[in-house]
Each structure stands twice: as structure tokens, then as C-alpha cells.
XYZ file of C-alpha atoms in Angstrom:
294
model
C 106.345 72.352 -11.582
C 106.929 74.131 -8.284
C 108.881 77.363 -8.508
C 110.369 79.649 -5.902
C 107.716 82.301 -6.548
C 104.989 79.816 -5.536
C 106.715 79.253 -2.206
C 107.062 82.990 -1.633
C 103.409 83.673 -2.511
C 102.027 81.041 -0.150
C 104.348 82.190 2.638
C 103.101 85.756 2.149
C 99.439 84.580 2.147
C 100.051 82.600 5.328
C 101.635 85.630 6.987
C 99.339 88.422 5.779
C 96.035 86.630 5.148
C 94.847 88.691 2.187
C 95.802 88.842 -1.454
C 96.295 92.602 -1.311
C 98.735 92.524 1.601
C 100.589 89.516 0.199
C 100.979 91.234 -3.182
C 102.263 94.413 -1.541
C 104.840 92.487 0.509
C 106.194 90.863 -2.647
C 106.005 94.059 -4.739
C 103.753 92.281 -7.236
C 100.222 92.928 -8.533
C 97.249 90.952 -7.205
C 96.544 89.674 -10.719
C 100.120 88.354 -11.026
C 99.743 86.410 -7.773
C 96.354 85.011 -8.755
C 97.552 84.016 -12.233
C 100.633 82.256 -10.837
C 98.633 80.193 -8.349
C 95.853 79.377 -10.856
C 98.486 78.047 -13.245
C 99.949 75.894 -10.459
C 96.480 74.612 -9.505
C 95.939 73.588 -13.113
C 99.191 71.652 -13.082
C 98.593 69.824 -9.787
C 94.857 69.356 -10.345
C 93.738 70.608 -6.933
C 93.025 73.987 -5.244
C 95.887 75.667 -3.412
C 93.810 78.210 -1.481
C 90.181 79.101 -0.815
C 88.453 82.382 0.024
C 87.291 82.788 3.626
C 85.483 86.124 3.593
C 88.111 88.739 2.796
C 90.908 86.393 3.724
C 92.486 83.473 1.909
C 92.894 80.078 3.527
C 95.390 77.508 2.322
C 94.037 74.087 1.427
C 95.742 70.849 2.458
C 97.782 71.028 -0.755
C 98.647 74.654 -0.036
C 99.730 73.798 3.516
C 102.071 71.089 2.198
C 103.656 73.556 -0.197
C 103.945 76.188 2.535
C 105.637 73.657 4.846
C 108.176 73.077 2.086
C 108.591 76.852 1.766
C 109.441 77.121 5.476
C 112.361 74.751 4.929
C 113.560 75.861 1.518
C 113.201 79.641 1.430
C 115.682 80.287 4.279
C 118.214 78.160 2.378
C 117.702 80.293 -0.716
C 118.307 83.444 1.306
C 121.385 82.009 3.012
C 122.896 80.746 -0.242
C 122.279 84.058 -1.981
C 124.024 85.844 0.877
C 127.019 83.500 0.581
C 127.165 83.960 -3.188
C 127.097 87.723 -2.762
C 129.923 87.558 -0.221
C 131.952 85.234 -2.442
C 131.500 87.618 -5.370
C 132.906 90.391 -3.194
C 135.810 88.221 -2.077
C 134.549 88.185 1.509
C 133.824 84.504 1.974
C 134.509 81.220 0.254
C 136.535 78.054 0.378
C 140.147 77.464 -0.567
C 140.916 73.917 -1.702
C 144.645 73.499 -2.117
C 146.224 70.779 -4.251
C 149.866 69.856 -3.665
C 152.384 68.817 -6.321
C 155.239 69.528 -3.944
C 155.470 66.732 -1.404
C 157.986 68.426 0.934
C 156.147 71.786 0.747
C 153.525 70.720 3.283
C 155.453 72.183 6.215
C 155.958 75.440 4.311
C 152.218 75.508 3.586
C 151.437 75.262 7.303
C 153.400 78.476 7.878
C 151.436 80.156 5.078
C 148.047 79.022 6.379
C 148.482 80.096 10.020
C 148.541 83.896 9.435
C 146.157 83.546 6.487
C 143.447 82.017 8.700
C 143.758 84.903 11.132
C 143.179 87.390 8.316
C 140.356 85.383 6.685
C 138.448 83.664 9.532
C 135.421 82.913 7.295
C 137.408 81.077 4.617
C 137.302 77.268 4.768
C 140.627 75.641 3.866
C 141.135 72.082 2.688
C 144.406 70.547 1.503
C 143.845 67.877 -1.130
C 146.832 65.581 -0.727
C 145.289 62.932 -2.961
C 146.176 65.237 -5.869
C 149.903 65.050 -5.143
C 152.012 64.999 -8.306
C 149.093 65.420 -10.717
C 146.785 68.244 -9.668
C 146.562 70.264 -12.901
C 143.507 68.313 -14.040
C 141.883 68.901 -10.663
C 142.483 72.647 -10.987
C 141.007 72.747 -14.490
C 137.951 70.747 -13.375
C 137.317 72.955 -10.294
C 138.094 70.183 -7.797
C 140.737 72.445 -6.237
C 141.179 76.227 -6.258
C 144.948 76.555 -5.853
C 147.831 74.393 -7.030
C 151.209 74.398 -5.262
C 153.905 73.101 -7.619
C 157.618 73.460 -8.411
C 157.060 72.203 -11.974
C 154.243 74.150 -13.655
C 152.665 72.849 -16.845
C 151.560 76.039 -18.553
C 148.023 75.972 -19.962
C 145.939 78.811 -21.478
C 143.365 78.831 -18.648
C 145.895 78.713 -15.784
C 148.204 81.378 -14.354
C 151.282 80.424 -12.318
C 152.692 82.946 -9.871
C 156.214 82.313 -8.492
C 156.219 82.760 -4.715
C 159.782 81.906 -3.681
C 163.096 80.560 -4.919
C 165.050 77.697 -3.415
C 167.919 75.351 -4.169
C 167.335 71.620 -4.532
C 170.129 69.856 -2.625
C 171.548 66.413 -1.965
C 171.198 65.215 1.648
C 173.696 62.868 3.294
C 174.565 61.828 6.829
C 177.230 63.922 8.545
C 179.342 60.740 8.726
C 179.004 60.122 4.956
C 182.193 60.260 2.875
C 180.662 63.045 0.728
C 179.805 65.222 3.726
C 183.118 67.082 3.561
C 182.379 68.342 0.037
C 180.528 71.511 -0.977
C 179.079 69.931 -4.111
C 178.729 66.486 -5.606
C 179.340 65.150 -9.136
C 176.928 62.692 -10.846
C 179.428 59.829 -11.016
C 179.964 60.006 -7.249
C 176.426 58.672 -6.653
C 176.809 55.442 -8.642
C 177.118 53.273 -5.503
C 174.505 55.072 -3.451
C 170.984 54.070 -2.369
C 168.616 56.933 -3.194
C 165.472 57.537 -1.165
C 162.701 59.623 -2.732
C 158.986 60.257 -2.519
C 156.827 57.849 -4.563
C 157.175 59.762 -7.832
C 158.234 58.449 -11.230
C 161.987 59.079 -11.728
C 161.459 61.368 -14.734
C 159.745 63.871 -12.432
C 162.554 63.831 -9.873
C 165.058 66.666 -10.371
C 167.980 64.540 -9.232
C 167.363 62.327 -12.267
C 166.074 64.800 -14.860
C 168.526 67.621 -14.133
C 171.559 65.851 -12.685
C 172.017 62.118 -13.245
C 170.319 61.528 -16.607
C 172.124 64.330 -18.513
C 175.442 62.842 -17.324
C 174.280 59.304 -18.226
C 174.731 58.264 -14.609
C 172.492 56.557 -12.076
C 172.405 55.285 -8.494
C 172.907 51.760 -7.192
C 169.312 51.464 -5.956
C 166.231 53.682 -5.821
C 163.746 53.256 -2.960
C 160.589 55.269 -2.234
C 159.422 56.547 1.150
C 156.247 58.600 1.644
C 157.166 60.652 4.725
C 159.933 63.238 4.974
C 160.770 62.368 8.580
C 161.329 58.654 7.904
C 163.356 59.449 4.791
C 165.685 61.746 6.716
C 166.009 59.259 9.565
C 167.176 56.648 7.052
C 169.685 59.138 5.626
C 170.907 60.162 9.086
C 171.448 56.469 9.897
C 173.695 56.124 6.859
C 171.261 53.916 4.925
C 171.287 56.119 1.816
C 170.910 59.628 0.402
C 168.005 61.822 -0.713
C 167.292 65.135 -2.440
C 165.171 67.865 -0.844
C 164.687 71.645 -0.886
C 167.549 73.379 0.898
C 165.239 75.314 3.227
C 163.678 72.078 4.459
C 167.042 70.416 5.046
C 168.211 73.468 6.989
C 165.293 72.999 9.399
C 165.912 69.309 10.013
C 169.698 69.686 10.245
C 169.196 71.600 13.506
C 168.146 68.375 15.231
C 169.465 65.610 12.951
C 173.034 64.617 11.925
C 172.598 65.427 8.243
C 174.232 67.769 5.740
C 173.200 69.100 2.342
C 175.422 69.450 -0.747
C 175.010 71.316 -4.011
C 174.289 69.322 -7.165
C 177.359 70.140 -9.243
C 179.102 73.494 -9.108
C 176.036 75.407 -10.336
C 173.440 73.612 -8.255
C 169.764 73.003 -9.097
C 167.766 76.192 -8.617
C 163.988 75.905 -8.374
C 160.864 77.993 -7.701
C 157.582 77.244 -5.989
C 154.558 78.412 -7.990
C 150.944 78.987 -7.030
C 148.602 78.106 -9.879
C 145.095 79.578 -10.155
C 142.427 79.760 -12.849
C 142.613 82.909 -14.996
C 138.982 83.836 -14.431
C 139.515 83.996 -10.652
C 142.464 86.374 -10.501
C 140.191 89.134 -9.157
C 139.148 87.234 -5.997
C 140.597 88.992 -2.961
C 141.082 85.991 -0.702
C 142.948 84.116 -3.442
C 145.232 87.081 -4.071
C 145.883 87.426 -0.353
C 146.860 83.750 -0.147
C 149.415 84.355 -2.907
C 150.735 87.456 -1.112
C 151.099 85.497 2.127
C 152.888 82.688 0.263
C 155.409 85.218 -1.098
C 156.150 86.431 2.440
C 156.699 82.912 3.829
C 160.055 81.268 3.130
């Protein structure tokens, strides 16, 4: 029943007092204003304004509508401004979904300079979408997907941002620590720590152990990287992590990384975005910053 034009008309009447001045301020004809309000009066069944000499005076119903206008119209203006800025790539929000559990620390290094360049962009990292964020990207729950294992879909583009090697991590005192690479059968008596992900999505299984028809003695899951590496450093088991992450922790922890087989497991981190948003400047700049951060 109520429309934005009604709120604007009554606000103009309240401010200017006459139909002529109100019409001029809205760049409308007097007849258009009168017709719009008469139609509204017919719908609500009560007068909205009354003539007071040359001026118009709002009735009780009109005052209620104008009070609403005072609250709502500024929100319209503000939202329209935000939409205009978003369309120009000047302002918006960046909701990031993670399918790369150990990439969180890398993401922090990406976000720090990005926030300096885009101070008006709100950033939120959706960790609840770990290991299954493609649906969230397609349904607009997130804007960016960080993943090492892209599932290519027609509406999604994946941009590779950096290469890395997936490596086995052992304690420096481990019997395998003297080797440059490890063979699948050498892990048959080992306890493997991993993030809480199904084994088929773990590269150590899908690309190393399963093809050789080998396995580990026991598989345990740990949610945090730090605890996992502490268990490895204490000689409680082994794990598999990106080489760049192991290099960081090996500076302060007694751990060493080995190649999976002679060729190793080479991976890439991808940033996934929706195809219809490839033109947005602040999304493109996030991708550029991700490519610079290794």
C-alpha cells in the first residue's frame, strides 16, 4: 500500500508547506502529487492532508506516515549510495570460505596489506565452510573460495595463485629424517595425524598410499596445526602439510619435511569466484594480492 513516493511527497509537504513548492522539489507536477495522495487516501480510508489557506497541513494519518518517512528515507539514500559504490568496486564485503585448513596463516598475510588498500571493505572468514565451500559460493553465502582441490563448475572460475609441494613431516629424531624422500611402504607402521577430513580427500592417501595399495598403522585427526606438529615433534606420529608451512614451523620446532616419492606431490592454491563478478575491482585486487603472497 505505502510506496516510497508517498513518503517523499509528505516529507516535501512538511518541509515546503505548499503543493507547488513540494512538486518543484520532487521534479513532479502538482497533479501527479495530488493523484498519488488521493489514491493512497482511498486505500487507507482517511485523509492524509488538509488545506489550510494556501498551505497544506498533514492529518494525524499523514503525520504517522511522515514519521515513518523520517526513519526510512535516509536508509534508502544510504543503501543506494552503498549499491552505487559496490557497482563501481569501491565498497563491499568479502566473505572468504576456506577449503584449505593449513592456508589460514597464509591468508592472514594476504589480508593485512589488502585491508590497508581497501579500508572500506568488510572481511569475514567463514571457517564453517571448511572442506565443502563450493555450495556456499554458488548460493552467495561466501564471495571467495580458497581451495587446493577445485571442483570445476560452469558458473565458477578458479584462479591459481601459487604453487607448493605437499610434504611428509616427521620429527628430527625419526628414523626417516635422514632421507630426502619417502616410499609408501615405509609408512606402514606409522601413526598419521591429519585434519578432520575424509581420507579420500587427503593427498597422502589419494596420491601416495592408495595408488601403491599401502596404508598407515593408525590414522588420527587433530583440528589445529600447532597441536598436530607438537605431536609429530614429540615422536608420536607423522603428518602431511604444505612445504611452505613446514618451513615456517621448522625454525622453532624439531621437525623435518620429506618428499613423497622421488617426484613429490605438487599442488596449487586456487581462488574461486563467481563468473559474473570477475569485473569487481576489490575482488580482482584480492586475487592479485594472493598471487604476491607466498
